[in-house]
PDB file of C-alpha atoms in Angstrom:
ATOM      1  CA  MET A 135     -57.349  83.140  52.677  1.00 46.00           C
ATOM      2  CA  THR A 136     -54.197  85.404  52.924  1.00 47.00           C
ATOM      3  CA  THR A 137     -54.223  88.830  51.189  1.00 49.00           C
ATOM      4  CA  ILE A 138     -51.469  89.627  49.836  1.00 45.00           C
ATOM      5  CA  PRO A 139     -49.947  93.419  50.549  1.00 51.00           C
ATOM      6  CA  SER A 140     -50.595  95.829  47.487  1.00 47.00           C
ATOM      7  CA  ASN A 141     -46.885  96.464  47.931  1.00 49.00           C
ATOM      8  CA  ILE A 142     -46.444  92.917  47.387  1.00 49.00           C
ATOM      9  CA  GLN A 143     -48.608  92.146  44.575  1.00 52.00           C
ATOM     10  CA  GLY A 144     -46.624  94.478  41.712  1.00 56.00           C
ATOM     11  CA  GLY A 145     -43.445  92.293  42.681  1.00 71.00           C
ATOM     12  CA  GLU A 146     -41.169  95.387  43.272  1.00 80.00           C
ATOM     13  CA  CYS A 147     -40.661  94.620  46.660  1.00 90.00           C
ATOM     14  CA  VAL A 148     -40.389  91.652  46.192  1.00 89.00           C
ATOM     15  CA  LYS A 149     -37.449  92.115  43.637  1.00 91.00           C
ATOM     16  CA  GLU A 150     -35.987  94.854  46.080  1.00 93.00           C
ATOM     17  CA  ARG A 151     -35.830  92.863  48.854  1.00 93.00           C
ATOM     18  CA  VAL A 152     -34.292  89.891  46.814  1.00 94.00           C
ATOM     19  CA  ASP A 153     -31.688  92.542  45.625  1.00 96.00           C
ATOM     20  CA  LEU A 154     -31.449  93.344  48.981  1.00 96.00           C
ATOM     21  CA  LEU A 155     -30.738  89.760  50.281  1.00 96.00           C
ATOM     22  CA  ILE A 156     -28.105  89.424  47.033  1.00 97.00           C
ATOM     23  CA  THR A 157     -25.653  92.374  48.399  1.00 97.00           C
ATOM     24  CA  GLU A 158     -26.025  91.175  51.975  1.00 97.00           C
ATOM     25  CA  LEU A 159     -25.056  87.929  51.100  1.00 97.00           C
ATOM     26  CA  ALA A 160     -22.426  88.641  48.724  1.00 97.00           C
ATOM     27  CA  ILE A 161     -20.758  91.486  51.818  1.00 97.00           C
ATOM     28  CA  HIS A 162     -21.621  88.453  54.043  1.00 96.00           C
ATOM     29  CA  ILE A 163     -19.292  86.043  51.712  1.00 96.00           C
ATOM     30  CA  THR A 164     -16.650  88.560  51.489  1.00 96.00           C
ATOM     31  CA  ASP A 165     -16.008  88.968  55.092  1.00 95.00           C
ATOM     32  CA  ILE A 166     -15.555  85.418  55.384  1.00 94.00           C
ATOM     33  CA  VAL A 167     -12.976  85.538  52.861  1.00 93.00           C
ATOM     34  CA  LYS A 168     -11.414  88.491  54.088  1.00 93.00           C
ATOM     35  CA  ASN A 169     -11.036  87.269  57.533  1.00 92.00           C
ATOM     36  CA  ASN A 170     -10.113  83.669  57.424  1.00 88.00           C
ATOM     37  CA  SER A 171      -8.467  83.834  53.723  1.00 76.00           C
ATOM     38  CA  ALA A 172      -5.969  81.671  55.839  1.00 75.00           C
ATOM     39  CA  SER A 173      -8.365  79.318  57.192  1.00 81.00           C
ATOM     40  CA  SER A 174      -9.273  75.970  55.232  1.00 85.00           C
ATOM     41  CA  LEU A 175     -11.847  75.657  57.933  1.00 90.00           C
ATOM     42  CA  TYR A 176     -14.488  78.300  56.320  1.00 90.00           C
ATOM     43  CA  GLU A 177     -13.959  76.472  53.016  1.00 92.00           C
ATOM     44  CA  ASN A 178     -17.555  74.487  52.727  1.00 92.00           C
ATOM     45  CA  GLU A 179     -19.242  77.419  54.153  1.00 93.00           C
ATOM     46  CA  ILE A 180     -18.078  79.604  51.469  1.00 94.00           C
ATOM     47  CA  ALA A 181     -18.818  76.963  48.635  1.00 95.00           C
ATOM     48  CA  ASP A 182     -22.553  76.843  50.061  1.00 96.00           C
ATOM     49  CA  LYS A 183     -23.077  80.365  50.074  1.00 96.00           C
ATOM     50  CA  THR A 184     -21.453  81.248  47.110  1.00 97.00           C
ATOM     51  CA  LYS A 185     -23.876  78.634  45.279  1.00 98.00           C
ATOM     52  CA  ALA A 186     -27.226  80.127  47.272  1.00 97.00           C
ATOM     53  CA  LEU A 187     -25.967  83.482  45.971  1.00 98.00           C
ATOM     54  CA  ALA A 188     -25.423  82.358  42.422  1.00 97.00           C
ATOM     55  CA  GLU A 189     -29.036  80.881  42.963  1.00 96.00           C
ATOM     56  CA  LEU A 190     -30.533  84.233  44.213  1.00 96.00           C
ATOM     57  CA  ILE A 191     -28.736  85.990  41.008  1.00 97.00           C
ATOM     58  CA  THR A 192     -30.189  83.618  38.659  1.00 96.00           C
ATOM     59  CA  ALA A 193     -33.985  83.723  39.984  1.00 94.00           C
ATOM     60  CA  ARG A 194     -33.692  87.316  40.069  1.00 94.00           C
ATOM     61  CA  ALA A 195     -32.674  87.310  36.675  1.00 94.00           C
ATOM     62  CA  LYS A 196     -35.820  85.361  35.922  1.00 92.00           C
ATOM     63  CA  MET A 197     -37.978  87.850  37.688  1.00 89.00           C
ATOM     64  CA  LYS A 198     -40.484  89.877  35.106  1.00 76.00           C
TER      65      LYS A 198
END
């Protein structure tokens, strides 16, 4: 049986990690847009990552 570390049991560590992931993904998407705004080659990647970001934000909002 796997034991959950005490710093994760309260959920605060998980929330902080999700917050960090949201921030990093938003920065990554912004960088792609800034560096490739004239190219349509990245439209699908931007769309997929923006959808993932929205899902992360929704999940984070539901965390207690």
